[in-house]
Short mmCIF file of C-alpha atoms and ligand atoms in Angstrom, two decimals:
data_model
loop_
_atom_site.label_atom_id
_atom_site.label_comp_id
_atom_site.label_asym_id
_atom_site.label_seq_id
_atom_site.Cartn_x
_atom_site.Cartn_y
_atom_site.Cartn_z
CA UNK A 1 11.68 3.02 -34.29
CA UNK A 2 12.92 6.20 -32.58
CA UNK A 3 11.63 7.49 -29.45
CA UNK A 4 10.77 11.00 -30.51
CA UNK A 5 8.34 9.68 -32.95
CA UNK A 6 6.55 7.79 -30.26
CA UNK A 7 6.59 11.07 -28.12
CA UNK A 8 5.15 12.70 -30.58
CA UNK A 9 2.44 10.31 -31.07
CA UNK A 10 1.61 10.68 -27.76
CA UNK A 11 1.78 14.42 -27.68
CA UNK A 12 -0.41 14.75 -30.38
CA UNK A 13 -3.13 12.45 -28.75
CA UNK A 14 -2.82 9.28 -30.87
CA UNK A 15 -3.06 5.63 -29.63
CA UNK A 16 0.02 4.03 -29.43
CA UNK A 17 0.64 0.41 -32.01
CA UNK A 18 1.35 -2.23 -29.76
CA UNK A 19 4.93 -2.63 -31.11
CA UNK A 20 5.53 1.38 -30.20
CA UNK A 21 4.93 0.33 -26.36
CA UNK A 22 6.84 -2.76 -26.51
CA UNK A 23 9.74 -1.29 -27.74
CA UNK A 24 9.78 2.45 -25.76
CA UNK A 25 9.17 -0.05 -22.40
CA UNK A 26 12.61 -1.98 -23.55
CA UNK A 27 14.48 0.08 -25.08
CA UNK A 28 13.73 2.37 -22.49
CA UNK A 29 15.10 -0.49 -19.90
CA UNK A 30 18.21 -1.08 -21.31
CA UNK A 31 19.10 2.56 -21.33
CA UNK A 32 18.44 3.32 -25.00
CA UNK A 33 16.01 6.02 -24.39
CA UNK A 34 17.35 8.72 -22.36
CA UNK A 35 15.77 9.44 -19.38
CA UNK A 36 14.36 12.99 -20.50
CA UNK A 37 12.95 11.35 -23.34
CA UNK A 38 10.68 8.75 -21.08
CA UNK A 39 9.49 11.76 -18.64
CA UNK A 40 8.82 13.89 -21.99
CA UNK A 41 6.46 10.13 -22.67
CA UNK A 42 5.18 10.00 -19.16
CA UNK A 43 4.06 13.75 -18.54
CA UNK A 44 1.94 12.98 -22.28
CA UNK A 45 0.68 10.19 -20.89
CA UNK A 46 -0.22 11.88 -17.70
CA UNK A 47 -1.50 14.82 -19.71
CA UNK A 48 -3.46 12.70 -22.83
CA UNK A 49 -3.95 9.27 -21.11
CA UNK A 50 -4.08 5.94 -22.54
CA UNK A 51 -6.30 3.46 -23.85
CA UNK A 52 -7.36 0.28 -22.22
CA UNK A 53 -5.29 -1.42 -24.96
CA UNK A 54 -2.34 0.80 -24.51
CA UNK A 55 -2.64 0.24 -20.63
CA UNK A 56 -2.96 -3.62 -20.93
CA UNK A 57 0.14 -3.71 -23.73
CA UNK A 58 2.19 -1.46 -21.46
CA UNK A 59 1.58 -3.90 -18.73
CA UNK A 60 2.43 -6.43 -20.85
CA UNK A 61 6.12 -5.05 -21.96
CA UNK A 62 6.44 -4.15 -18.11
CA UNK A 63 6.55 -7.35 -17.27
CA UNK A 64 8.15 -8.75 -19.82
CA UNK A 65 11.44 -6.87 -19.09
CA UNK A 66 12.17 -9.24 -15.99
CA UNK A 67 11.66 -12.48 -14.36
CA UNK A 68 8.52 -14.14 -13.21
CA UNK A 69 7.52 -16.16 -10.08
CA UNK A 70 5.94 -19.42 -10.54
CA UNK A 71 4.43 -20.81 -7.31
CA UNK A 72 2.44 -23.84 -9.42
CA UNK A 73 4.50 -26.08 -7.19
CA UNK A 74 2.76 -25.42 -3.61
CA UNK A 75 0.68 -27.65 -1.53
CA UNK A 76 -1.85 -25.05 -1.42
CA UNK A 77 -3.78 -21.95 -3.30
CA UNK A 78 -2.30 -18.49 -3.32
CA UNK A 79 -3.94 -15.03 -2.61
CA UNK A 80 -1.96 -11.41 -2.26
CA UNK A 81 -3.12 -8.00 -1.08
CA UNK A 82 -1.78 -4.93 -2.63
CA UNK A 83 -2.70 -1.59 -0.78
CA UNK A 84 -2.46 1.68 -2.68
CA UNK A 85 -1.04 2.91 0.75
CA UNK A 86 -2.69 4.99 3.80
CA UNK A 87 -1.57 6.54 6.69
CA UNK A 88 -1.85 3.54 9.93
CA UNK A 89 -2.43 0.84 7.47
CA UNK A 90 -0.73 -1.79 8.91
CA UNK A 91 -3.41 -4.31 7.60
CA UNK A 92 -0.95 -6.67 5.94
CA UNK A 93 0.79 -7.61 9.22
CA UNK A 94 -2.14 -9.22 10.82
CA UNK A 95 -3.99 -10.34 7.41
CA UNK A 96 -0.72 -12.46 5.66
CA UNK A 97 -1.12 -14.81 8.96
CA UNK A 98 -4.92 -15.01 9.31
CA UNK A 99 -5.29 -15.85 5.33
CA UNK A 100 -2.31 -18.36 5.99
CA UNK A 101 -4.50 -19.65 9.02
CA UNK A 102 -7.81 -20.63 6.85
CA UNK A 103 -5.90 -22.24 4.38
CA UNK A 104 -4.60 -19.72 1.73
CA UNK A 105 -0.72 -19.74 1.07
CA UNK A 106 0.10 -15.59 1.44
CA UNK A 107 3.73 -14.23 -0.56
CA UNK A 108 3.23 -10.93 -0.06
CA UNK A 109 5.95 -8.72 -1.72
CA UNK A 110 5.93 -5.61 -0.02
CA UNK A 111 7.68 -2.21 -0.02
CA UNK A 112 9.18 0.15 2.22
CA UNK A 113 7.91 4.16 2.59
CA UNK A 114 8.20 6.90 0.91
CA UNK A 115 6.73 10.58 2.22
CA UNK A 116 3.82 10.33 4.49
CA UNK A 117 2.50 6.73 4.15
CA UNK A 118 4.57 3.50 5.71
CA UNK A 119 6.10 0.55 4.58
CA UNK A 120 5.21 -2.81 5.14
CA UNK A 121 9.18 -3.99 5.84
CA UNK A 122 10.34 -0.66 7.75
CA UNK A 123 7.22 -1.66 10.15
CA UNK A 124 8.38 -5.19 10.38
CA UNK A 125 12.25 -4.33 10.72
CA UNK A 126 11.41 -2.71 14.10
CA UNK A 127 11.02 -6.56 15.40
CA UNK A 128 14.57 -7.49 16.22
CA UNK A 129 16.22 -9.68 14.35
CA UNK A 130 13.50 -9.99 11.41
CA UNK A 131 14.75 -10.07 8.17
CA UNK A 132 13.26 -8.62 4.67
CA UNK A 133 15.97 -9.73 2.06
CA UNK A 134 15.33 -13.34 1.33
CA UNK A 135 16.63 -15.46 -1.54
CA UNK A 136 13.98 -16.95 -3.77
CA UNK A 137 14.40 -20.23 -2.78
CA UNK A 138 14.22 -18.97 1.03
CA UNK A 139 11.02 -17.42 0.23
CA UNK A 140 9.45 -20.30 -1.64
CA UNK A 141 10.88 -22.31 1.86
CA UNK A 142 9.17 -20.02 4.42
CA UNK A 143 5.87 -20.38 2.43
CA UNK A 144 5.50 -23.94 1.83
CA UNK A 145 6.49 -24.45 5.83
CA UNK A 146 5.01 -21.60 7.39
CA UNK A 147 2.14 -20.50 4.62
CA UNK A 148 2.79 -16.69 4.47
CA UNK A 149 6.09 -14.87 3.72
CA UNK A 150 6.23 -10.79 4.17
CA UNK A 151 9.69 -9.75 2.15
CA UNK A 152 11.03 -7.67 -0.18
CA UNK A 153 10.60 -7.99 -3.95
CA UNK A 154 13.47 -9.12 -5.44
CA UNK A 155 15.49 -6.89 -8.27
CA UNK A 156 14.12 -9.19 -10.83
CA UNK A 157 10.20 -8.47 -10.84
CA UNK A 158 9.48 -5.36 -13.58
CA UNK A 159 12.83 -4.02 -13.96
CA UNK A 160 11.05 -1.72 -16.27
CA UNK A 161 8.49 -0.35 -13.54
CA UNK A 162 11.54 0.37 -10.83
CA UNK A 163 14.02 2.79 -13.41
CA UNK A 164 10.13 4.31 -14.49
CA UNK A 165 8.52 4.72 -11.40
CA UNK A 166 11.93 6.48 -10.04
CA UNK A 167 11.78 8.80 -13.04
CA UNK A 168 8.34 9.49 -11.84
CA UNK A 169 8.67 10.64 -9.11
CA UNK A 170 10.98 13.61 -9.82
CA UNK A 171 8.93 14.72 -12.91
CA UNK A 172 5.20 14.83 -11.74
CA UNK A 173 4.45 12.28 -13.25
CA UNK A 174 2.84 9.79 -10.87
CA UNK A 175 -0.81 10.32 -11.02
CA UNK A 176 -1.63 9.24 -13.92
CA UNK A 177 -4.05 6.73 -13.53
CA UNK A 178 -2.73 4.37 -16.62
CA UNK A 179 0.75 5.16 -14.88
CA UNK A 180 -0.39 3.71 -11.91
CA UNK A 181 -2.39 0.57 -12.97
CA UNK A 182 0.59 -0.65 -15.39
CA UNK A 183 2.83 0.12 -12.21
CA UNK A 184 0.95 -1.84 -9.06
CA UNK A 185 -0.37 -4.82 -12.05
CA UNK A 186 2.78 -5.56 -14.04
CA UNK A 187 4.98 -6.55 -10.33
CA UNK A 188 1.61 -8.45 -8.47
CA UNK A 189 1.21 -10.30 -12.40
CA UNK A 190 4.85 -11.09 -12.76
CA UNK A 191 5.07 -12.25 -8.74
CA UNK A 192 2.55 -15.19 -9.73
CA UNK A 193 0.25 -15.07 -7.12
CA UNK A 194 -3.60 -17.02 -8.36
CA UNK A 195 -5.70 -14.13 -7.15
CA UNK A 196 -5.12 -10.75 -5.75
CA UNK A 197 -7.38 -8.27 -3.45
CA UNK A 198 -6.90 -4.61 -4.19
CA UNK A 199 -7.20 -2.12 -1.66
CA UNK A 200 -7.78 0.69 -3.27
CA UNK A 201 -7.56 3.92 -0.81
CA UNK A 202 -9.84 6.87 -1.29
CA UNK A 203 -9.31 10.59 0.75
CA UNK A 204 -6.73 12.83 1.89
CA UNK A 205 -3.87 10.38 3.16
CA UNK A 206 -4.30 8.62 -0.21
CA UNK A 207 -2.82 8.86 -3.31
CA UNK A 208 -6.76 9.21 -4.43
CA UNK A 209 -8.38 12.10 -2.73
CA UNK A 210 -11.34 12.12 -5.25
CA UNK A 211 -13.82 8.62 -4.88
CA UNK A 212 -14.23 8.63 -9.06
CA UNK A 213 -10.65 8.68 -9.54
CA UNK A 214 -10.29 5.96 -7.28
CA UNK A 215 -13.05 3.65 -9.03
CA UNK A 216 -11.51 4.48 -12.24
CA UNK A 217 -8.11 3.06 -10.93
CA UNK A 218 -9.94 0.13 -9.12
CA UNK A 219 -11.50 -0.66 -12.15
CA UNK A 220 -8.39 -0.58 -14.42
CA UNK A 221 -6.32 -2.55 -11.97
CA UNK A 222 -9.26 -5.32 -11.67
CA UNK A 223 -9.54 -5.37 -15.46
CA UNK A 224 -5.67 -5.93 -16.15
CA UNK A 225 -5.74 -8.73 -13.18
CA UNK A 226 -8.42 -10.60 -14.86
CA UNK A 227 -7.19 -10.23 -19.01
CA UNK A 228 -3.82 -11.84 -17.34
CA UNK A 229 -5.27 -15.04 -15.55
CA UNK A 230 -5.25 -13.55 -12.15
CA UNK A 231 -8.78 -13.52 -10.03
CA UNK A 232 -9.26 -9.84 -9.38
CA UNK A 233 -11.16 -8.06 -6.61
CA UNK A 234 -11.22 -4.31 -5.27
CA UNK A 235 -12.19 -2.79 -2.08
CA UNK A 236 -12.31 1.10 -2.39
CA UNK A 237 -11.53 1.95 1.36
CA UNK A 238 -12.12 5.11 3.59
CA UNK A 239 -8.45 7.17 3.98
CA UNK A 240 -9.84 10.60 5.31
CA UNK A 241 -8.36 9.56 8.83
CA UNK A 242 -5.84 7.10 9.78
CA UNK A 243 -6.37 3.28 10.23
CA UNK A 244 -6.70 2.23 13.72
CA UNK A 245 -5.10 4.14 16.33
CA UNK A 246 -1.14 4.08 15.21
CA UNK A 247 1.17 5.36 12.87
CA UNK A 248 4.58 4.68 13.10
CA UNK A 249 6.56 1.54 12.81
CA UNK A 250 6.89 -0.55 15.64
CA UNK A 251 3.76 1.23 16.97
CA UNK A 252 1.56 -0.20 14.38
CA UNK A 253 3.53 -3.74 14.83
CA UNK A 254 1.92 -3.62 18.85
CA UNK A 255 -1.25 -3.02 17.19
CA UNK A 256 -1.27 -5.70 14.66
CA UNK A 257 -0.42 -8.17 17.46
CA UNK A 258 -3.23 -6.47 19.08
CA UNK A 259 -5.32 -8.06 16.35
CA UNK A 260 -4.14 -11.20 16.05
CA UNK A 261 -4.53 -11.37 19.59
CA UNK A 262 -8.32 -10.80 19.67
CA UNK A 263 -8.43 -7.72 20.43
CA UNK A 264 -7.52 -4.51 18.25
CA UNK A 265 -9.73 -0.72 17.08
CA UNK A 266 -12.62 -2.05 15.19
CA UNK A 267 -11.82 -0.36 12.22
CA UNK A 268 -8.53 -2.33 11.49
CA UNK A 269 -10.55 -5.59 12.37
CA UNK A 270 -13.96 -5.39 10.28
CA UNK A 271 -10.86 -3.89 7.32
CA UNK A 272 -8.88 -7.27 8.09
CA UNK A 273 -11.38 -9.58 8.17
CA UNK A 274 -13.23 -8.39 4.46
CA UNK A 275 -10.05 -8.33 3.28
CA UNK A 276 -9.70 -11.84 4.23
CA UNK A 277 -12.85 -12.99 3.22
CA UNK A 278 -12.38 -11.57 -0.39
CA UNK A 279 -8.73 -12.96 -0.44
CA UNK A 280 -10.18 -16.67 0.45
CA UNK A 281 -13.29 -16.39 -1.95
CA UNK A 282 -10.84 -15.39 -4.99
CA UNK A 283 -8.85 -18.22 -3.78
CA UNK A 284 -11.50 -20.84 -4.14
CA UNK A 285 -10.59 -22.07 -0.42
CA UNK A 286 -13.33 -19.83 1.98
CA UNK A 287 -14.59 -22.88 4.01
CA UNK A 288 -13.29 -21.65 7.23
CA UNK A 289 -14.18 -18.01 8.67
CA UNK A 290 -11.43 -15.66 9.55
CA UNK A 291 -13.24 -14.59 12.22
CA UNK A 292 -12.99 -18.17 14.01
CA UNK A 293 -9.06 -17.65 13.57
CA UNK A 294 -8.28 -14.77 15.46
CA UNK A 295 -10.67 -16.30 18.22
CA UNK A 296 -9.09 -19.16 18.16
CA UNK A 297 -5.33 -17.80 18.16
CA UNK A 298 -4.39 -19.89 15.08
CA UNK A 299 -3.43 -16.83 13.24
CA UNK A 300 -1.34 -15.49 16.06
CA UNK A 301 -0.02 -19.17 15.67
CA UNK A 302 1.40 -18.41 11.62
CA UNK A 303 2.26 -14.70 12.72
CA UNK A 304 4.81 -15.97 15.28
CA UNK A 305 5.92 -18.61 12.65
CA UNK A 306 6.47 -16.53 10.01
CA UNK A 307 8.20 -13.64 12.65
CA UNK A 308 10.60 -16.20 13.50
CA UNK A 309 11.05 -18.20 10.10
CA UNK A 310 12.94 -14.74 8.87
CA UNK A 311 15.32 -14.49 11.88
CA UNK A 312 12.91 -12.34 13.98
CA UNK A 313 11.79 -12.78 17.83
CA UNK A 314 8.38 -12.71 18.67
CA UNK A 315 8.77 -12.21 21.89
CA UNK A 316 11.04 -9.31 22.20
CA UNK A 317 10.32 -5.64 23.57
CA UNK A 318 9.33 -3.72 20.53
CA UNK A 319 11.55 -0.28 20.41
CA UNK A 320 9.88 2.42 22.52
CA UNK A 321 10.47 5.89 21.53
CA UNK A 322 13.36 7.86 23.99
CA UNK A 323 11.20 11.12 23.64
CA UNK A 324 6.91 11.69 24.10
CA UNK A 325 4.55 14.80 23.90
CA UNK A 326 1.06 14.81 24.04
CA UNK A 327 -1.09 16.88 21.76
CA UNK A 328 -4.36 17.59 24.12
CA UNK A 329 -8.36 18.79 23.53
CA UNK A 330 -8.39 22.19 22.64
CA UNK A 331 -12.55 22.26 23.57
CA UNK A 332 -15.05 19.55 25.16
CA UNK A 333 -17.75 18.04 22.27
CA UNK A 334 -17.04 15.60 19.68
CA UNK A 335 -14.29 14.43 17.33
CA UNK A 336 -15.08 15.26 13.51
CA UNK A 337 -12.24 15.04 11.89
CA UNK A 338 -8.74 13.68 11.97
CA UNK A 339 -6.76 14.11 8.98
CA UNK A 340 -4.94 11.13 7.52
CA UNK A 341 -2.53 13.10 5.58
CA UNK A 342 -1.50 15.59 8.27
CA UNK A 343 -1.03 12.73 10.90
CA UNK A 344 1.14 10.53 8.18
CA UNK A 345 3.24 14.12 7.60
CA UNK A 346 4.05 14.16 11.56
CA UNK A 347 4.84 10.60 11.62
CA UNK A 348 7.17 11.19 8.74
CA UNK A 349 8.74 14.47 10.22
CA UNK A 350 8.99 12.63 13.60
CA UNK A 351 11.10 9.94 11.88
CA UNK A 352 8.89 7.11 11.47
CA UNK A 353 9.44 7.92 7.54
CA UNK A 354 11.83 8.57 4.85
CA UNK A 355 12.45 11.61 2.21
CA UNK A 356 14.94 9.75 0.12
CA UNK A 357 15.13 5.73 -0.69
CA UNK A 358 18.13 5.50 1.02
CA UNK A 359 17.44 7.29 4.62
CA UNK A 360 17.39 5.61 7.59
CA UNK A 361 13.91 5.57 9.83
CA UNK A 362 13.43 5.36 13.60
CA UNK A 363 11.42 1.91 14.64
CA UNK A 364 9.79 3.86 17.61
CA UNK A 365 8.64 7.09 16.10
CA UNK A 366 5.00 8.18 15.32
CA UNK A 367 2.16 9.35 16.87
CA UNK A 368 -1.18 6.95 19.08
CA UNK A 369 -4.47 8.72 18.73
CA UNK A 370 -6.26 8.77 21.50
CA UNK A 371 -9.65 9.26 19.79
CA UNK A 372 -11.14 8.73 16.27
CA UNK A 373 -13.64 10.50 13.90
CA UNK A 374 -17.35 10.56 16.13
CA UNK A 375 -15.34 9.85 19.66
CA UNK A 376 -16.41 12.61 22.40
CA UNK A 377 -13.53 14.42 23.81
CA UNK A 378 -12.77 16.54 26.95
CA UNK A 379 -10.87 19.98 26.80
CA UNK A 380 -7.57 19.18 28.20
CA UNK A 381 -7.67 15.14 27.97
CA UNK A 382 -5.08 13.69 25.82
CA UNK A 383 -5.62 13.52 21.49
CA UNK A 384 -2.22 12.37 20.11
CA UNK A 385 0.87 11.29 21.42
CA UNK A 386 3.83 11.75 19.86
CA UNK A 387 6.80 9.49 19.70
CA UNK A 388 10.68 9.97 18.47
CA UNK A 389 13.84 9.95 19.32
CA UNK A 390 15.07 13.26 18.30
CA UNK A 391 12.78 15.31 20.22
CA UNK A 392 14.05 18.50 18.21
CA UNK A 393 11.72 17.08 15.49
CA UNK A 394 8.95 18.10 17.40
CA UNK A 395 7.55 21.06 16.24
CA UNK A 396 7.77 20.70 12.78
CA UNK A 397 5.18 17.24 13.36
CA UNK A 398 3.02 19.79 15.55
CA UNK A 399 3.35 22.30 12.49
CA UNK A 400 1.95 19.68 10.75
CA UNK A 401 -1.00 18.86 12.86
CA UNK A 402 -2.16 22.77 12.96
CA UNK A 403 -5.27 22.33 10.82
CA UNK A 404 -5.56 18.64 10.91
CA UNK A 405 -8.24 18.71 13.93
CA UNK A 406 -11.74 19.57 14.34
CA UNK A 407 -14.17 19.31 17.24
CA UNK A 408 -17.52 19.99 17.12
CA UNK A 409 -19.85 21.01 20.78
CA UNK A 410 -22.07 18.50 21.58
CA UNK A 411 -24.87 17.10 20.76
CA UNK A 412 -23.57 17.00 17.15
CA UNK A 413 -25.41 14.92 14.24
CA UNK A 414 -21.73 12.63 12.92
CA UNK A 415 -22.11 10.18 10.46
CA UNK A 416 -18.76 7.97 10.87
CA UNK A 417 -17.76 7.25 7.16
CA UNK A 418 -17.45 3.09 6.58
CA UNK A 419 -14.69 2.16 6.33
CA UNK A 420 -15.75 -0.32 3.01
CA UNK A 421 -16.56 2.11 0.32
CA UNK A 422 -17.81 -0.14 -2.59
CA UNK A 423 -16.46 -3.25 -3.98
CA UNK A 424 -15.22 -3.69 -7.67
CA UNK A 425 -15.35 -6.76 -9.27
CA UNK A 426 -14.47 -8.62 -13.02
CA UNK A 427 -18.50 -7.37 -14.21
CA UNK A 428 -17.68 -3.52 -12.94
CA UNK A 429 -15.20 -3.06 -15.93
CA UNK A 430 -15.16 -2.86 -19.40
CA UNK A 431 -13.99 -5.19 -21.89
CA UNK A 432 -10.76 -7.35 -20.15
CA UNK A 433 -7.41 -6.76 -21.93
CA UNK A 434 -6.54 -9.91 -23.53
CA UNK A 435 -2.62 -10.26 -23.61
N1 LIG B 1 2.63 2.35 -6.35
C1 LIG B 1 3.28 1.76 -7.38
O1 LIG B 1 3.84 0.67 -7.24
N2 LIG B 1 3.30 2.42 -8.55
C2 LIG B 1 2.72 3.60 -8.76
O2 LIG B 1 2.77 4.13 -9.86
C3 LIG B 1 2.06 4.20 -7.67
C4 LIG B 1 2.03 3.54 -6.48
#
């Protein structure tokens, strides 16, 4: 086998024979296919796509070039979440507790940002003292005790996806929907997690701007999760503004304890709670209503648990930023649009995210929206706030923002998108990929 030939088969629009993938995907992994020679495979893949059986088989070799999870050995049923990743959506902080709460062990293996969207662990690292590198036995520990870990995934999970999805970046080769699937399944099937909710993001702070691109990915990733064991459920999920009414780190932390604590923008509730729902259904274990558990505080209960079971303080001041400006009404009427991607690109140029793997981020930076798609606003009153520590950043965020507003004069006709697009489930896709 030589990798040219397999480029070539790929070029020319042929399916690839399950023992091409297998052995590109390894070979590829131990560094005997150069680098050039897997983007030359990726951009005809991007270019010529793949089959449900080359998706499922690439999958396959994905995960077998690392270790997986096994958590067969807990007291109790797991679920995960995996976000395709917005601008705000901080919906894993309060849903890994409230899940925990009703029942439903949670080890969520999350990420850090890149470009305008956030990461899960840079939000949490603005809690002092919480910790995202934990051992596998640690994180087997904090699960069985506490019933939801948030950390980072170890080196071990889909070797193959990391070197792949780095190359990927730097050649244009990420949207490819095959690309993507094999990417997001092969880590959440090799984690070992008994069911997994997928929410898949659809508009301009998404990687999906287009709704049938999005339902095509839904339905691939559903269709690998099922063909490998794994109870599989999508929610494709409004992105065209951000979720709730923060972006930035410890910003959207405030606001997750907002929810937890009862309170919260609706939005980031009625998106918590389905999630929840759907997470506890493909569990098997929905007998008590998440609802009930943010009313009751027992979520807010497993939050503070789980804050403090990885070295963190509940209780401490979150970072506040040294350094504000607020963005005001430029006319009186109504709120019609607030674009995701443009508020994610200030957050990111304010600090809040990262341009390189390896750069630091501010825990205080981003921007609070003071009103949402269909909210009436007064010429003059506050819109955004923005928040960082090296004010000079400043008006390269409001560069950002230029276009990213629209207000319409009262009375105006505004139909507030839902936030819950469709659902995809097992019967929406084709025939599952058998392994
Ligand atoms: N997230 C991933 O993990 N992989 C992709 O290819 C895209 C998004």
């Amino acid at each position: 086998m030589d990798a040219v030939s397999v480029i070539r088969a790929k070029r020319d629009r042929g399916e690839l024979t399950a023992h091409q993938i297998d052995w590109v995907v390894d070979a590829y992994t131990r560094g005997e296919v150069a680098d050039e020679q897997m983007s030359a495979l990726a951009m005809a893949i991007l270019l010529n796509g793949m089959t449900e059986a080359e998706t499922g088989r690439w999958t396959d070799a994905m995960i077998a070039s690392g270790e997986r999870m096994d958590f067969s050995g807990l007291t109790r049923p797991t679920a995960d979440k995996h976000s395709t990743g917005g601008v705000g959506d901080k919906i894993t902080l309060p849903l890994a507790p409230l899940v925990a709460a009703c029942g439903v062990a949670v080890p969520q293996l999350s990420g850090r940002g890149l470009g305008h969207t956030g990461g899960t662990l840079d939000k949490l690292e603005s809690i002092p003292g919480w910790r995202a590198a934990l051992s596998t036995g640690e994180m087997l520990g904090v699960l069985e005790s506490v019933g939801a870990v948030i950390c980072a995934a170890g080196d071990g999970l889909a070797p193959a996806d990391r070197k792949l999805y780095a190359l990927r970046d730097v050649t244009g080769t990420v949207e490819s929907i095959p690309l993507i699937a094999s990417s997001i399944m092969s880590k959440k099937i090799a984690e070992g997690t008994g069911a997994l909710v997928l929410d898949v993001k659809v508009g301009s702070g998404a990687f999906m701007r287009d709704l049938a691109d999005a339902r095509e990915l839904a339905r691939t990733m559903v269709a690998l999760g099922t063909g490998h064991g794994v109870r599989t459920v999508a929610l494709l999920t409004d992105m065209s503004a951000p979720l709730g009414r923060t972006a930035g780190n410890a910003l959207e932390v405030r606001e997750s304890v907002e929810v937890l604590a009862g309170g919260g923008p609706a939005d980031v509730v009625t998106l918590t709670l389905a999630l929840a729902r759907e997470m506890l259904a493909a569990a098997g274990a929905d007998a008590k209503d998440p609802a009930d558990a943010l009313a009751d505080g027992s979520a807010m209960d497993v939050w503070r648990r789980m804050i403090t079971a990885q070295g963190g303080d509940p209780d401490a001041a979150l970072p506040t930023a040294r350094e504000t400006h607020t963005v005001t009404a430029p006319a009186s009427g109504v709120l019609t649009r607030l674009d995701a991607y443009a508020v994610g690109v200030a957050a990111w140029r304010l600090g809040a995210g990262r341009s390189r793997k390896e750069d630091p981020v501010q825990a205080a930076a981003g921007l609070e929206l003071h009103a949402k798609p269909g909210d009436p606003v007064r010429e003059g009153a506050p819109l955004l706030t923005l928040h960082t520590d090296t004010p000079e950043r400043f008006p390269y965020a409001l560069q950002a923002l230029t276009a990213a507003i629209d207000i319409a004069p009262e009375p105006t006709a505004y139909d507030r998108p839902p936030i819950i697009i469709d659902r995809i489930d097992t019967q929406d896709t084709r025939t599952p990929h058998t392994p």
